mmCIF file of C-alpha atoms in Angstrom:
data_model
loop_
_atom_site.group_PDB
_atom_site.id
_atom_site.type_symbol
_atom_site.label_atom_id
_atom_site.label_comp_id
_atom_site.label_asym_id
_atom_site.label_seq_id
_atom_site.Cartn_x
_atom_site.Cartn_y
_atom_site.Cartn_z
ATOM 1 C CA MET A 1 -54.145 59.847 26.724
ATOM 2 C CA ARG A 2 -53.812 63.298 25.719
ATOM 3 C CA TYR A 3 -53.012 64.182 22.001
ATOM 4 C CA ARG A 4 -51.256 67.312 20.337
ATOM 5 C CA GLN A 5 -51.167 68.726 16.853
ATOM 6 C CA LEU A 6 -48.293 67.622 14.912
ATOM 7 C CA GLY A 7 -46.697 70.874 13.477
ATOM 8 C CA SER A 8 -48.654 72.328 10.491
ATOM 9 C CA SER A 9 -50.081 68.883 9.709
ATOM 10 C CA ASP A 10 -53.747 67.697 10.357
ATOM 11 C CA LEU A 11 -52.530 64.659 12.451
ATOM 12 C CA GLN A 12 -53.341 64.625 16.074
ATOM 13 C CA VAL A 13 -50.702 62.323 17.803
ATOM 14 C CA SER A 14 -50.678 60.757 21.276
ATOM 15 C CA GLU A 15 -48.377 62.497 23.717
ATOM 16 C CA ILE A 16 -46.709 59.079 24.222
ATOM 17 C CA SER A 17 -45.686 57.053 21.105
ATOM 18 C CA LEU A 18 -44.305 53.512 20.707
ATOM 19 C CA GLY A 19 -41.114 53.053 19.099
ATOM 20 C CA SER A 20 -39.096 50.002 17.670
ATOM 21 C CA TRP A 21 -35.629 50.803 17.771
ATOM 22 C CA LEU A 22 -33.443 48.031 18.830
ATOM 23 C CA THR A 23 -36.560 46.327 20.038
ATOM 24 C CA TYR A 24 -39.189 44.830 17.964
ATOM 25 C CA GLY A 25 -38.096 42.150 15.296
ATOM 26 C CA VAL A 26 -34.789 42.327 16.909
ATOM 27 C CA GLY A 27 -34.175 42.250 20.877
ATOM 28 C CA VAL A 28 -37.591 41.472 22.094
ATOM 29 C CA ASP A 29 -39.576 38.262 21.482
ATOM 30 C CA ALA A 30 -42.317 38.362 19.103
ATOM 31 C CA GLU A 31 -45.033 37.518 21.688
ATOM 32 C CA ASN A 32 -44.044 40.252 24.291
ATOM 33 C CA ALA A 33 -43.542 42.809 21.232
ATOM 34 C CA ALA A 34 -47.048 42.115 19.880
ATOM 35 C CA ALA A 35 -48.574 42.349 23.247
ATOM 36 C CA CYS A 36 -46.835 45.886 23.761
ATOM 37 C CA VAL A 37 -48.031 46.923 20.641
ATOM 38 C CA HIS A 38 -51.801 46.049 21.359
ATOM 39 C CA ARG A 39 -51.701 47.214 25.012
ATOM 40 C CA ALA A 40 -50.321 50.572 23.497
ATOM 41 C CA LEU A 41 -53.260 50.823 21.073
ATOM 42 C CA ASP A 42 -55.705 49.980 24.035
ATOM 43 C CA LEU A 43 -54.242 52.841 26.273
ATOM 44 C CA GLY A 44 -54.787 55.616 23.171
ATOM 45 C CA ILE A 45 -51.192 55.407 22.069
ATOM 46 C CA ASN A 46 -51.746 56.084 18.129
ATOM 47 C CA LEU A 47 -48.373 56.894 16.988
ATOM 48 C CA ILE A 48 -45.940 54.053 16.191
ATOM 49 C CA ASP A 49 -42.533 54.835 14.955
ATOM 50 C CA THR A 50 -39.966 52.666 13.345
ATOM 51 C CA ALA A 51 -37.472 52.793 10.353
ATOM 52 C CA ASN A 52 -36.518 50.617 7.362
ATOM 53 C CA ILE A 53 -32.911 50.190 9.050
ATOM 54 C CA TYR A 54 -34.282 48.688 12.318
ATOM 55 C CA GLY A 55 -33.322 45.107 11.764
ATOM 56 C CA ARG A 56 -32.839 45.780 8.170
ATOM 57 C CA GLY A 57 -36.454 45.760 7.648
ATOM 58 C CA ALA A 58 -37.255 43.217 10.434
ATOM 59 C CA ALA A 59 -39.138 45.963 12.758
ATOM 60 C CA GLU A 60 -41.372 47.085 9.778
ATOM 61 C CA SER A 61 -42.106 43.490 8.738
ATOM 62 C CA PHE A 62 -43.142 42.584 12.409
ATOM 63 C CA LEU A 63 -45.318 45.922 12.726
ATOM 64 C CA GLY A 64 -47.223 44.996 9.328
ATOM 65 C CA ALA A 65 -47.824 41.546 10.762
ATOM 66 C CA VAL A 66 -49.089 42.679 14.208
ATOM 67 C CA LEU A 67 -51.132 45.559 12.911
ATOM 68 C CA SER A 68 -52.708 43.799 9.793
ATOM 69 C CA GLY A 69 -55.788 43.143 11.725
ATOM 70 C CA VAL A 70 -56.057 46.441 13.215
ATOM 71 C CA ARG A 71 -58.434 49.147 12.074
ATOM 72 C CA ARG A 72 -56.213 51.733 10.114
ATOM 73 C CA ASP A 73 -57.818 54.728 11.699
ATOM 74 C CA ARG A 74 -56.665 53.600 15.064
ATOM 75 C CA TYR A 75 -52.813 54.128 14.302
ATOM 76 C CA LEU A 76 -50.611 56.353 12.678
ATOM 77 C CA ILE A 77 -47.317 54.572 11.309
ATOM 78 C CA ALA A 78 -44.143 56.789 11.031
ATOM 79 C CA THR A 79 -40.961 55.134 9.491
ATOM 80 C CA LYS A 80 -37.541 56.418 7.940
ATOM 81 C CA LEU A 81 -35.061 56.061 5.371
ATOM 82 C CA PHE A 82 -31.320 56.827 4.951
ATOM 83 C CA PHE A 83 -29.034 54.244 6.435
ATOM 84 C CA PRO A 84 -27.469 51.666 4.343
ATOM 85 C CA MET A 85 -29.974 48.859 3.488
ATOM 86 C CA THR A 86 -27.574 46.977 1.236
ATOM 87 C CA GLU A 87 -24.043 47.851 0.016
ATOM 88 C CA THR A 88 -25.526 50.090 -2.580
ATOM 89 C CA ASP A 89 -28.885 51.201 -1.231
ATOM 90 C CA ARG A 90 -28.512 54.043 1.160
ATOM 91 C CA GLY A 91 -29.219 57.983 1.338
ATOM 92 C CA LEU A 92 -31.827 60.325 0.106
ATOM 93 C CA SER A 93 -31.575 60.334 -3.727
ATOM 94 C CA ARG A 94 -34.830 60.415 -5.648
ATOM 95 C CA ALA A 95 -34.085 56.628 -6.612
ATOM 96 C CA GLN A 96 -33.685 55.785 -2.919
ATOM 97 C CA VAL A 97 -36.869 57.533 -1.841
ATOM 98 C CA GLU A 98 -38.961 55.800 -4.410
ATOM 99 C CA LYS A 99 -37.191 52.326 -3.891
ATOM 100 C CA GLN A 100 -37.370 52.441 0.055
ATOM 101 C CA LEU A 101 -40.713 54.047 0.335
ATOM 102 C CA ASP A 102 -42.170 51.072 -1.818
ATOM 103 C CA ALA A 103 -40.175 48.661 0.273
ATOM 104 C CA SER A 104 -41.535 50.057 3.661
ATOM 105 C CA LEU A 105 -45.153 50.170 2.214
ATOM 106 C CA LYS A 106 -45.050 46.474 1.317
ATOM 107 C CA ARG A 107 -43.233 45.548 4.695
ATOM 108 C CA LEU A 108 -45.816 47.567 6.877
ATOM 109 C CA ARG A 109 -48.862 46.318 4.705
ATOM 110 C CA VAL A 110 -50.154 49.607 4.301
ATOM 111 C CA ASP A 111 -51.064 51.849 1.375
ATOM 112 C CA THR A 112 -50.086 55.162 3.036
ATOM 113 C CA ILE A 113 -47.317 56.012 5.440
ATOM 114 C CA ASP A 114 -48.586 58.838 7.929
ATOM 115 C CA LEU A 115 -45.199 60.459 8.375
ATOM 116 C CA TYR A 116 -42.041 59.394 6.258
ATOM 117 C CA GLN A 117 -38.923 60.932 7.996
ATOM 118 C CA CYS A 118 -35.367 61.478 6.609
ATOM 119 C CA HIS A 119 -33.514 59.565 9.320
ATOM 120 C CA ARG A 120 -30.368 61.843 8.753
ATOM 121 C CA HIS A 121 -29.230 64.536 6.174
ATOM 122 C CA ASP A 122 -27.528 63.297 3.200
ATOM 123 C CA PRO A 123 -24.670 65.452 2.231
ATOM 124 C CA GLU A 124 -24.275 63.526 -1.136
ATOM 125 C CA THR A 125 -27.652 64.435 -2.341
ATOM 126 C CA PRO A 126 -28.889 67.833 -3.365
ATOM 127 C CA ILE A 127 -31.507 69.088 -0.926
ATOM 128 C CA GLU A 128 -33.746 69.892 -3.887
ATOM 129 C CA GLU A 129 -33.854 66.342 -5.204
ATOM 130 C CA THR A 130 -34.591 65.031 -1.808
ATOM 131 C CA MET A 131 -37.552 67.279 -1.050
ATOM 132 C CA LEU A 132 -39.082 66.946 -4.508
ATOM 133 C CA ALA A 133 -38.841 63.305 -4.474
ATOM 134 C CA LEU A 134 -40.614 63.251 -1.081
ATOM 135 C CA SER A 135 -43.175 65.732 -2.257
ATOM 136 C CA ASP A 136 -44.086 63.570 -5.058
ATOM 137 C CA ALA A 137 -44.532 60.769 -2.778
ATOM 138 C CA VAL A 138 -47.142 62.950 -0.929
ATOM 139 C CA LYS A 139 -48.931 63.829 -4.166
ATOM 140 C CA ALA A 140 -49.068 60.119 -5.107
ATOM 141 C CA GLY A 141 -50.826 59.555 -1.687
ATOM 142 C CA LYS A 142 -48.214 57.144 -0.617
ATOM 143 C CA VAL A 143 -47.275 59.531 2.084
ATOM 144 C CA ARG A 144 -49.309 61.954 4.204
ATOM 145 C CA CYS A 145 -46.644 64.154 6.112
ATOM 146 C CA LEU A 146 -42.802 64.549 5.853
ATOM 147 C CA GLY A 147 -40.326 64.821 8.811
ATOM 148 C CA PHE A 148 -36.600 64.428 9.619
ATOM 149 C CA SER A 149 -34.355 63.103 12.358
ATOM 150 C CA GLU A 150 -31.121 64.670 13.729
ATOM 151 C CA TRP A 151 -30.783 67.287 10.935
ATOM 152 C CA PRO A 152 -28.502 70.332 11.334
ATOM 153 C CA ALA A 153 -30.213 73.651 11.674
ATOM 154 C CA ASP A 154 -28.908 75.049 8.239
ATOM 155 C CA GLN A 155 -30.196 72.070 6.248
ATOM 156 C CA ILE A 156 -33.494 72.287 7.872
ATOM 157 C CA GLN A 157 -33.620 75.728 6.837
ATOM 158 C CA ALA A 158 -32.266 74.831 3.254
ATOM 159 C CA ALA A 159 -35.332 72.240 3.031
ATOM 160 C CA LEU A 160 -37.794 74.935 4.066
ATOM 161 C CA GLU A 161 -36.679 77.162 1.103
ATOM 162 C CA VAL A 162 -37.069 74.611 -1.732
ATOM 163 C CA ALA A 163 -39.716 76.195 -3.918
ATOM 164 C CA GLY A 164 -42.675 74.130 -4.713
ATOM 165 C CA ALA A 165 -41.934 71.287 -2.008
ATOM 166 C CA GLU A 166 -43.979 69.927 0.908
ATOM 167 C CA LYS A 167 -42.935 71.319 4.107
ATOM 168 C CA PHE A 168 -41.648 69.213 6.971
ATOM 169 C CA VAL A 169 -43.822 68.947 9.942
ATOM 170 C CA SER A 170 -41.889 67.055 12.616
ATOM 171 C CA SER A 171 -38.452 66.756 13.763
ATOM 172 C CA GLN A 172 -37.162 63.678 15.678
ATOM 173 C CA PRO A 173 -34.165 64.519 18.074
ATOM 174 C CA GLN A 174 -32.768 62.801 21.095
ATOM 175 C CA TYR A 175 -34.016 64.931 23.944
ATOM 176 C CA SER A 176 -34.212 64.274 27.574
ATOM 177 C CA LEU A 177 -33.056 65.621 31.108
ATOM 178 C CA LEU A 178 -29.724 63.851 29.886
ATOM 179 C CA TRP A 179 -29.660 65.488 26.494
ATOM 180 C CA ARG A 180 -30.852 68.966 26.150
ATOM 181 C CA ARG A 181 -28.850 69.824 23.022
ATOM 182 C CA PRO A 182 -31.941 70.471 20.661
ATOM 183 C CA GLU A 183 -32.888 73.534 22.927
ATOM 184 C CA ARG A 184 -30.061 75.621 21.587
ATOM 185 C CA ASP A 185 -30.903 75.787 17.779
ATOM 186 C CA ILE A 186 -33.580 73.030 16.578
ATOM 187 C CA ILE A 187 -36.457 73.624 18.993
ATOM 188 C CA PRO A 188 -36.445 77.449 18.184
ATOM 189 C CA LEU A 189 -36.040 76.912 14.423
ATOM 190 C CA CYS A 190 -38.888 74.512 14.556
ATOM 191 C CA ARG A 191 -41.030 76.371 16.726
ATOM 192 C CA ASP A 192 -40.837 79.236 14.095
ATOM 193 C CA ASN A 193 -41.787 77.019 11.287
ATOM 194 C CA SER A 194 -44.735 75.043 12.623
ATOM 195 C CA ILE A 195 -42.478 71.946 12.954
ATOM 196 C CA SER A 196 -43.185 69.623 16.246
ATOM 197 C CA GLN A 197 -40.705 67.551 17.996
ATOM 198 C CA ILE A 198 -41.229 63.774 18.374
ATOM 199 C CA VAL A 199 -38.655 62.839 21.059
ATOM 200 C CA TRP A 200 -36.359 59.697 20.753
ATOM 201 C CA SER A 201 -34.667 58.356 23.936
ATOM 202 C CA PRO A 202 -36.673 60.500 26.185
ATOM 203 C CA LEU A 203 -35.770 58.023 29.039
ATOM 204 C CA ALA A 204 -32.118 57.735 27.955
ATOM 205 C CA GLN A 205 -32.577 54.205 27.184
ATOM 206 C CA GLY A 206 -34.077 53.407 30.534
ATOM 207 C CA VAL A 207 -31.329 55.261 32.555
ATOM 208 C CA LEU A 208 -33.986 57.882 33.840
ATOM 209 C CA THR A 209 -36.116 55.175 35.070
ATOM 210 C CA GLY A 210 -33.643 54.894 37.925
ATOM 211 C CA LYS A 211 -33.245 50.977 37.551
ATOM 212 C CA TYR A 212 -29.669 51.399 37.110
ATOM 213 C CA LEU A 213 -27.980 51.849 40.513
ATOM 214 C CA PRO A 214 -24.268 53.044 40.802
ATOM 215 C CA GLY A 215 -21.781 50.404 41.648
ATOM 216 C CA ALA A 216 -24.514 47.496 41.085
ATOM 217 C CA PRO A 217 -24.690 45.282 38.041
ATOM 218 C CA PRO A 218 -27.696 46.094 35.797
ATOM 219 C CA PRO A 219 -30.801 44.014 36.345
ATOM 220 C CA PRO A 220 -30.775 40.710 34.152
ATOM 221 C CA ASP A 221 -33.549 41.740 31.980
ATOM 222 C CA SER A 222 -32.715 45.240 31.299
ATOM 223 C CA ARG A 223 -31.565 46.799 27.993
ATOM 224 C CA ALA A 224 -27.967 46.960 29.300
ATOM 225 C CA THR A 225 -27.495 43.336 29.548
ATOM 226 C CA SER A 226 -28.943 42.709 26.056
ATOM 227 C CA ASP A 227 -26.218 42.031 23.357
ATOM 228 C CA GLU A 228 -29.063 43.161 20.800
ATOM 229 C CA MET A 229 -30.063 46.452 22.598
ATOM 230 C CA ASN A 230 -26.954 47.850 24.489
ATOM 231 C CA GLY A 231 -24.809 49.214 21.938
ATOM 232 C CA PHE A 232 -25.525 52.936 22.930
ATOM 233 C CA ILE A 233 -25.929 52.748 26.607
ATOM 234 C CA ASP A 234 -22.477 52.677 27.956
ATOM 235 C CA ARG A 235 -21.833 56.449 27.801
ATOM 236 C CA LEU A 236 -24.972 56.952 29.987
ATOM 237 C CA MET A 237 -23.884 54.377 32.618
ATOM 238 C CA GLN A 238 -21.305 56.788 34.370
ATOM 239 C CA PRO A 239 -21.476 56.534 38.299
ATOM 240 C CA SER A 240 -21.977 60.261 38.542
ATOM 241 C CA VAL A 241 -24.864 60.218 36.091
ATOM 242 C CA LEU A 242 -26.428 57.306 37.900
ATOM 243 C CA GLU A 243 -26.096 58.687 41.335
ATOM 244 C CA ALA A 244 -27.626 62.161 40.029
ATOM 245 C CA VAL A 245 -30.646 59.943 38.744
ATOM 246 C CA GLN A 246 -31.009 58.469 42.274
ATOM 247 C CA ARG A 247 -31.307 61.887 43.466
ATOM 248 C CA LEU A 248 -34.380 62.515 41.331
ATOM 249 C CA LYS A 249 -36.452 59.969 42.829
ATOM 250 C CA PRO A 250 -37.661 62.156 45.861
ATOM 251 C CA LEU A 251 -38.683 64.696 43.241
ATOM 252 C CA ALA A 252 -40.784 62.315 41.381
ATOM 253 C CA ALA A 253 -42.224 60.966 44.645
ATOM 254 C CA GLU A 254 -43.466 64.515 45.507
ATOM 255 C CA ALA A 255 -45.135 64.839 42.380
ATOM 256 C CA ASP A 256 -46.736 61.253 42.737
ATOM 257 C CA LEU A 257 -45.110 59.879 39.681
ATOM 258 C CA SER A 258 -42.676 57.358 39.078
ATOM 259 C CA LEU A 259 -39.194 58.609 37.967
ATOM 260 C CA GLY A 260 -39.697 57.260 34.485
ATOM 261 C CA GLN A 261 -43.115 59.235 34.343
ATOM 262 C CA PHE A 262 -41.410 62.204 36.015
ATOM 263 C CA ALA A 263 -38.629 62.243 33.145
ATOM 264 C CA LEU A 264 -41.357 62.047 30.377
ATOM 265 C CA ALA A 265 -43.411 64.665 31.894
ATOM 266 C CA TRP A 266 -40.388 66.813 31.786
ATOM 267 C CA VAL A 267 -39.985 66.334 28.136
ATOM 268 C CA LEU A 268 -43.687 67.080 27.709
ATOM 269 C CA LYS A 269 -43.556 70.424 29.131
ATOM 270 C CA GLU A 270 -41.896 71.675 26.218
ATOM 271 C CA PRO A 271 -44.807 73.018 23.931
ATOM 272 C CA ASN A 272 -42.826 72.153 20.803
ATOM 273 C CA VAL A 273 -42.760 68.550 21.689
ATOM 274 C CA ALA A 274 -45.692 66.612 20.356
ATOM 275 C CA SER A 275 -44.830 63.281 21.514
ATOM 276 C CA ALA A 276 -42.285 61.222 23.521
ATOM 277 C CA ILE A 277 -41.315 57.980 21.966
ATOM 278 C CA ILE A 278 -40.955 54.931 24.455
ATOM 279 C CA GLY A 279 -39.499 51.719 23.889
ATOM 280 C CA ALA A 280 -41.018 48.579 25.771
ATOM 281 C CA SER A 281 -40.300 44.943 26.036
ATOM 282 C CA ARG A 282 -43.401 44.213 28.505
ATOM 283 C CA PRO A 283 -46.840 45.574 28.445
ATOM 284 C CA ALA A 284 -46.530 46.802 31.987
ATOM 285 C CA GLN A 285 -43.710 49.183 30.726
ATOM 286 C CA VAL A 286 -46.251 50.493 28.044
ATOM 287 C CA GLU A 287 -48.840 51.237 30.989
ATOM 288 C CA GLU A 288 -46.324 52.784 33.269
ATOM 289 C CA ASN A 289 -45.006 55.252 30.653
ATOM 290 C CA ALA A 290 -48.451 56.126 28.968
ATOM 291 C CA ALA A 291 -49.548 57.481 32.382
ATOM 292 C CA ALA A 292 -47.093 60.222 32.017
ATOM 293 C CA SER A 293 -49.548 61.934 29.421
ATOM 294 C CA GLY A 294 -51.324 64.883 31.251
ATOM 295 C CA ALA A 295 -49.319 64.770 34.335
ATOM 296 C CA VAL A 296 -49.185 67.875 36.143
ATOM 297 C CA VAL A 297 -45.775 68.836 37.827
ATOM 298 C CA SER A 298 -44.781 71.834 39.907
ATOM 299 C CA PRO A 299 -41.998 73.882 37.747
ATOM 300 C CA ASP A 300 -39.959 74.207 40.917
ATOM 301 C CA LEU A 301 -39.655 70.169 40.783
ATOM 302 C CA PHE A 302 -38.257 70.361 37.114
ATOM 303 C CA THR A 303 -35.976 73.226 37.971
ATOM 304 C CA GLU A 304 -34.308 71.265 40.509
ATOM 305 C CA ALA A 305 -34.186 68.128 38.472
ATOM 306 C CA GLU A 306 -32.517 70.226 35.831
ATOM 307 C CA ARG A 307 -29.931 71.636 38.471
ATOM 308 C CA ILE A 308 -29.245 68.238 39.633
ATOM 309 C CA MET A 309 -28.484 66.709 36.092
ATOM 310 C CA ALA A 310 -26.580 69.640 34.963
ATOM 311 C CA GLU A 311 -24.101 69.423 38.065
ATOM 312 C CA ALA A 312 -23.780 65.930 37.154
ATOM 313 C CA LEU A 313 -22.948 66.266 33.457
ATOM 314 C CA ALA A 314 -20.637 68.979 34.080
#
C-alpha cells in the first residue's frame, strides 16, 4: 500500500481507503462487514470513512465496535455532519457542530476524530460560525483536521478567508471515469490551497468493475439488486454506459489489471487525489481494490479510456 500526504496536514493516508456509505451497519451483514474492515487494516489501508447520517448513526456505531480492539495508531477515522439526524438536528450551526461531534465521538468510541468533514454546505448558517466552531473543536483536541464534501467553489473560497479559522485539508467529491466534474473548478482551487481530494464512488458504485452487462440482469449479490444499497445506481445503468465499460476491459488487461483496479488507478493518476474510497461487502473485494495502489499504467491507455467514456456519455 502506498501513502500520500493529506493536503497541508501531517496525515499520511493510504491511496485506497475504506468507506461505509450504504454498507456497514446498513446493507452488509455484520460478520462480512467486520471481515472487510480487518482485511483492510491488514493490507495497510489506514483511512476509514463514515458519516453520522449513514444508517442514522448505525455505521459509526458498527465501526466503533469493530475498531474498539484495534490499536489507535493503525487507523485514521473520518466522519461527517450536515444531513438531518432528527426533525430538528441538521446543518452546520455551532450548536450542531458541538452536538453531532460529541455524538460521533461516542458512537465511534474514540477521543479524537482524525478528519471531520462538512457533508454539504449549509446555506442557512454563516460560514464564519461554522468554521470557528470547527476550529474550536480542533483546539479542544476533539478533531485533528477539517474537510468538506461536495461544496461549491465559492463557498470553499469563503471558508478559506475566515480570519482565525483552521483551514480545510481535504475535499470529498464524487470522481471517476464516469464523473469528471471536479476537474473543472474544485481540483484546481484545492490544488492552489493545499487541499487534497478523497474521492467517493471512484468505481461508480461498481459499474466500472464491469460486472453489470448490457441487456443482462445484475448479479444476484450485487449492489444493484440490494434495496438498501441501490438507490443511486439507476442513472449509471444505461445500456450505452454499460457497453462502453465493457470496451475498457482490453485496456485494463493490457495494463495487467482488473477493470476495477484500472478505474482506481485512473483516479489515482491525479496528483491532487490523496485517496480513493472503496466500498466492499466481501474481503476479496478489499484485496482486489487495494492492489490498485501503486499501479503503473501507460498514459495512452488512460487517454483511450477517457475517449471511450466521453463518447458514451455524450
